[in-house]
Coordinates of C-alpha atoms in Angstrom, one line a residue:
M1 CA 0.0 0.0 0.0
V2 CA 1.2 3.5 -0.8
S3 CA 0.1 5.7 2.1
T4 CA 1.2 9.2 0.8
S5 CA -1.9 11.3 0.8
R6 CA -2.8 12.8 -2.6
K7 CA -5.9 14.5 -3.9
A8 CA -7.8 14.8 -7.2
A9 CA -11.3 16.0 -8.1
I10 CA -13.7 16.7 -10.8
L11 CA -14.7 20.4 -11.4
G12 CA -18.0 21.2 -13.0
K13 CA -21.4 22.8 -12.5
P14 CA -23.5 20.9 -11.9
V15 CA -21.3 18.1 -10.7
E16 CA -23.2 16.3 -7.9
H17 CA -24.2 13.3 -10.1
S18 CA -20.8 12.8 -11.7
L19 CA -19.7 9.2 -11.9
S20 CA -16.0 10.1 -12.0
P21 CA -15.5 9.5 -8.3
V22 CA -16.7 6.0 -8.8
L23 CA -14.1 5.4 -11.5
H24 CA -11.1 7.1 -9.9
G25 CA -11.9 5.8 -6.4
A26 CA -11.9 2.2 -7.9
A27 CA -8.6 3.0 -9.5
F28 CA -7.0 4.2 -6.3
R29 CA -8.2 1.2 -4.4
A30 CA -7.0 -1.3 -7.1
L31 CA -3.6 0.4 -7.2
G32 CA -3.2 0.3 -3.4
L33 CA -3.1 4.1 -3.1
D34 CA -4.1 4.4 0.5
G35 CA -4.9 7.9 1.4
W36 CA -5.7 9.1 -2.1
T37 CA -9.0 10.9 -2.5
Y38 CA -11.2 12.0 -5.3
E39 CA -14.0 14.5 -4.8
R40 CA -16.6 16.6 -6.6
V41 CA -16.1 20.4 -6.6
E42 CA -18.9 22.7 -7.9
M43 CA -17.0 25.1 -10.1
D44 CA -17.7 27.2 -13.2
G45 CA -15.2 28.4 -15.8
P46 CA -14.5 31.9 -14.4
G47 CA -13.7 30.5 -11.0
L48 CA -11.4 27.8 -12.2
P49 CA -8.1 29.8 -12.4
A50 CA -8.3 31.0 -8.8
F51 CA -9.3 27.6 -7.5
V52 CA -6.3 25.9 -9.2
D53 CA -4.0 28.6 -8.1
G54 CA -4.9 27.8 -4.5
L55 CA -4.2 24.1 -4.7
G56 CA -1.3 22.7 -2.6
P57 CA 1.3 20.2 -3.7
E58 CA -0.8 17.3 -2.6
W59 CA -3.1 17.7 -5.6
A60 CA -2.2 15.3 -8.4
G61 CA -4.7 16.4 -11.0
L62 CA -8.2 17.5 -11.9
S63 CA -10.9 16.2 -14.2
V64 CA -12.9 19.1 -15.7
T65 CA -16.4 18.9 -17.1
M66 CA -18.7 21.7 -18.3
P67 CA -18.6 24.6 -18.1
G68 CA -14.9 24.8 -17.3
K69 CA -13.2 22.9 -20.2
R70 CA -12.2 26.0 -22.2
A71 CA -11.0 27.7 -19.0
A72 CA -8.9 24.7 -18.2
L73 CA -7.2 24.8 -21.6
E74 CA -6.6 28.5 -21.3
Y75 CA -5.2 28.2 -17.7
A76 CA -2.6 25.5 -18.5
G77 CA 1.0 26.4 -19.2
E78 CA 1.4 23.3 -21.4
V79 CA -1.3 21.9 -23.8
T80 CA -1.3 18.7 -25.7
P81 CA -1.9 18.9 -29.5
R82 CA -5.3 17.1 -29.2
A83 CA -6.5 19.4 -26.5
A84 CA -5.5 22.4 -28.7
A85 CA -7.4 20.8 -31.6
V86 CA -10.5 20.3 -29.6
G87 CA -10.3 23.8 -28.1
A88 CA -11.0 22.4 -24.6
A89 CA -9.4 20.3 -21.9
N90 CA -11.0 17.8 -19.6
T91 CA -7.8 17.0 -17.7
L92 CA -5.4 19.1 -15.7
V93 CA -2.3 17.4 -14.3
R94 CA 0.4 18.9 -12.2
R95 CA 3.9 19.0 -13.6
E96 CA 7.1 20.3 -12.0
T97 CA 6.8 23.4 -14.1
G98 CA 3.1 24.0 -13.8
W99 CA -0.1 22.4 -15.2
L100 CA -0.6 20.3 -18.3
A101 CA -4.0 20.3 -20.1
D102 CA -5.1 17.3 -22.2
C103 CA -8.4 16.2 -23.6
T104 CA -8.9 12.5 -22.9
D105 CA -12.4 12.9 -24.2
V106 CA -10.8 12.1 -27.5
D107 CA -9.8 8.6 -26.2
G108 CA -13.4 8.3 -24.9
V109 CA -14.7 8.7 -28.5
T110 CA -12.2 6.6 -30.3
E111 CA -12.1 3.7 -27.9
A112 CA -15.9 3.6 -27.5
L113 CA -16.2 3.4 -31.3
R114 CA -13.4 1.0 -31.7
I115 CA -14.1 -1.4 -28.9
A116 CA -17.8 -1.2 -28.0
G117 CA -18.9 -0.2 -31.6
E118 CA -16.4 -2.5 -33.3
Y119 CA -15.7 0.3 -35.8
S120 CA -12.8 0.0 -38.2
P121 CA -12.7 3.0 -40.6
G122 CA -12.5 2.5 -44.3
A123 CA -10.3 4.8 -46.4
D124 CA -13.1 7.0 -47.6
D125 CA -15.4 6.9 -44.6
A126 CA -17.6 9.9 -43.8
A127 CA -19.2 10.6 -40.5
V128 CA -22.3 12.4 -39.2
V129 CA -22.3 14.3 -35.9
L130 CA -25.6 15.5 -34.6
G131 CA -25.1 18.6 -32.5
A132 CA -22.2 21.0 -32.2
G133 CA -21.5 21.4 -28.5
G134 CA -18.4 20.5 -26.5
T135 CA -18.8 16.7 -26.9
A136 CA -19.1 17.2 -30.7
A137 CA -15.8 19.0 -30.8
A138 CA -14.1 16.1 -29.1
A139 CA -16.0 13.7 -31.4
V140 CA -14.7 15.3 -34.6
V141 CA -11.1 15.2 -33.4
G142 CA -11.6 11.6 -32.3
L143 CA -13.1 10.7 -35.7
A144 CA -10.1 12.3 -37.5
S145 CA -7.7 10.3 -35.4
L146 CA -9.4 7.1 -36.4
G147 CA -9.0 8.0 -40.1
V148 CA -12.3 9.5 -41.0
R149 CA -11.8 12.3 -43.6
T150 CA -15.2 13.9 -43.9
V151 CA -17.7 14.9 -41.3
R152 CA -21.2 16.4 -41.6
L153 CA -22.5 18.4 -38.7
V154 CA -26.3 18.6 -38.4
V155 CA -27.3 21.4 -36.1
R156 CA -30.3 23.6 -35.3
D157 CA -28.4 26.8 -35.9
P158 CA -25.3 26.7 -38.1
A159 CA -24.2 30.0 -36.6
R160 CA -23.6 28.2 -33.3
A161 CA -21.4 25.5 -34.8
A162 CA -18.3 27.6 -35.3
E163 CA -16.2 26.1 -32.5
T164 CA -16.9 22.5 -33.6
V165 CA -16.2 23.5 -37.2
E166 CA -12.9 25.0 -36.2
A167 CA -12.0 21.8 -34.2
A168 CA -12.8 19.7 -37.3
Q169 CA -10.7 21.9 -39.5
R170 CA -7.7 21.8 -37.0
A171 CA -8.0 18.0 -37.1
G172 CA -7.7 18.0 -40.9
L173 CA -11.3 17.1 -41.6
D174 CA -13.4 18.2 -44.5
V175 CA -16.5 19.6 -42.7
E176 CA -20.0 20.4 -43.9
V177 CA -22.6 22.1 -41.7
L178 CA -26.3 21.3 -42.3
R179 CA -29.3 22.9 -40.8
W180 CA -31.4 20.3 -39.0
A181 CA -34.7 21.4 -40.5
E182 CA -33.3 21.1 -44.0
A183 CA -31.2 17.9 -43.7
D184 CA -31.9 14.9 -45.8
F185 CA -31.4 12.2 -43.1
G186 CA -31.9 9.4 -45.6
K187 CA -29.1 10.6 -47.8
L188 CA -26.9 11.3 -44.8
A189 CA -27.4 7.7 -43.6
A190 CA -26.7 6.3 -47.0
D191 CA -23.5 8.3 -47.4
S192 CA -22.1 7.8 -43.9
A193 CA -20.3 4.9 -42.1
V194 CA -20.5 6.2 -38.5
L195 CA -22.8 8.5 -36.5
V196 CA -22.1 10.3 -33.3
N197 CA -25.2 11.7 -31.6
T198 CA -24.8 14.4 -29.0
V199 CA -28.4 15.7 -28.9
P200 CA -31.4 14.8 -26.7
P201 CA -33.4 11.6 -27.6
D202 CA -36.6 13.5 -28.6
A203 CA -34.7 15.4 -31.3
V204 CA -33.6 12.2 -32.9
R205 CA -36.9 10.3 -32.6
P206 CA -38.4 11.5 -35.9
H207 CA -35.4 10.2 -37.8
L208 CA -34.8 6.8 -36.2
A209 CA -35.6 4.8 -39.3
E210 CA -32.8 6.5 -41.3
L211 CA -30.2 7.0 -38.6
S212 CA -30.3 3.5 -37.1
G213 CA -29.2 2.1 -40.4
I214 CA -25.8 3.7 -40.2
G215 CA -23.1 1.0 -39.7
C216 CA -21.8 2.2 -36.4
V217 CA -23.6 4.5 -33.9
L218 CA -22.2 6.3 -30.8
D219 CA -25.1 7.7 -28.8
V220 CA -23.5 9.8 -26.0
I221 CA -26.8 10.0 -24.2
Y222 CA -27.1 7.3 -21.6
H223 CA -29.7 8.5 -19.1
P224 CA -32.4 7.3 -19.2
W225 CA -31.3 4.1 -20.9
P226 CA -32.0 2.7 -23.4
T227 CA -32.6 5.7 -25.7
A228 CA -34.9 5.3 -28.7
L229 CA -31.9 5.5 -31.0
A230 CA -30.2 2.7 -29.1
E231 CA -33.3 0.5 -29.3
A232 CA -33.6 1.2 -33.0
V233 CA -30.0 0.3 -33.7
A234 CA -30.4 -2.9 -31.6
E235 CA -33.5 -3.9 -33.5
R236 CA -31.6 -3.7 -36.8
G237 CA -28.6 -5.6 -35.4
G238 CA -26.3 -2.6 -35.7
R239 CA -23.2 -1.8 -33.8
L240 CA -23.6 0.6 -30.8
A241 CA -21.3 2.5 -28.5
T242 CA -22.6 4.7 -25.7
G243 CA -21.8 7.6 -23.5
L244 CA -21.0 5.3 -20.6
D245 CA -18.3 3.6 -22.9
M246 CA -17.0 7.1 -23.6
L247 CA -16.9 8.0 -19.9
L248 CA -15.1 4.8 -19.0
H249 CA -12.4 5.1 -21.7
Q250 CA -11.7 8.8 -21.1
A251 CA -11.1 8.0 -17.5
F252 CA -8.3 5.5 -18.2
G253 CA -6.0 8.2 -19.5
Q254 CA -6.9 10.5 -16.6
S255 CA -6.1 7.8 -14.1
E256 CA -2.6 7.2 -15.6
Y257 CA -1.9 11.0 -15.6
F258 CA -2.9 11.2 -11.9
T259 CA -1.2 8.1 -10.6
G260 CA 1.7 7.5 -13.0
Q261 CA 0.6 3.9 -13.2
P262 CA -1.3 1.8 -15.8
A263 CA -5.0 2.2 -15.3
P264 CA -6.7 -0.8 -13.6
R265 CA -9.2 -1.1 -16.4
A266 CA -11.2 -4.1 -15.3
E267 CA -11.7 -2.7 -11.8
M268 CA -12.7 0.7 -13.1
R269 CA -15.2 -1.0 -15.5
D270 CA -16.6 -3.2 -12.8
A271 CA -17.2 -0.2 -10.5
L272 CA -18.9 1.7 -13.2
R273 CA -21.1 -1.2 -14.1
E274 CA -22.1 -1.7 -10.5
A275 CA -22.9 2.0 -10.1
T276 CA -25.1 2.0 -13.2
G277 CA -27.0 -1.2 -12.4
G278 CA -25.2 -3.2 -15.0
I279 CA -27.2 -1.7 -17.9
L280 CA -24.3 -2.0 -20.3
A281 CA -21.5 -4.5 -20.9
L282 CA -18.8 -1.8 -21.2
P283 CA -16.2 -3.9 -23.0
I284 CA -12.5 -2.8 -22.5
G285 CA -10.9 -4.8 -25.3

């Protein structure tokens, strides 16, 4: 057992229902890190810099959720290329010279698709992303890292998609923005190999017949489960990855940043399954 006390936390607002303490608590126990703690801290973006400035040397790192991911990126003295591409960071880790920002959300997307969704990109694959918020920005960078070359963003208001478009362009994707009310969902489905949905279930419901036919679907919405999209994909025998898969796989990299040890993946997966009533298998490869 390693008895040195260290701290980590998730910052966000709201944050009271975050499952990150389940994942990282399980990691600390599995690694024998006695005295390590992981907590929830209610924190918005403007408050993040002062909070991090006040942390003592016992703090190993921070997970960051909305609305503080852009503030985390801007705060850090060192930024990984993928966090820069996304334009946001979900991880801050203490270095000798300051704080490093990374975006392990990209791992969440890629590994959820690759392992849970059994997705293996073809040379000319195109993707559809529904929505253009923070998750969509990580999704387009993740899709690019898998080898996808074209992405179509379907959004209510194209004027609000600028940050996700910029993330796609920084990642080297050809990107097209389509207005939701005008999109031909049948054609999108026919032309696309993979779908990432980041919008609420009711928005997708009118288009289930078309969208559930796409070869691989990542539905980041996991509460309540199953979503109508997940049910439609299952009925057609499609390949499905979920937001819980994303949450699990993004936590592995964070754990390794915080502890300096390989993530105890099975133990983290088992803890998340228990905390969520075993609703999903959550494969880890």
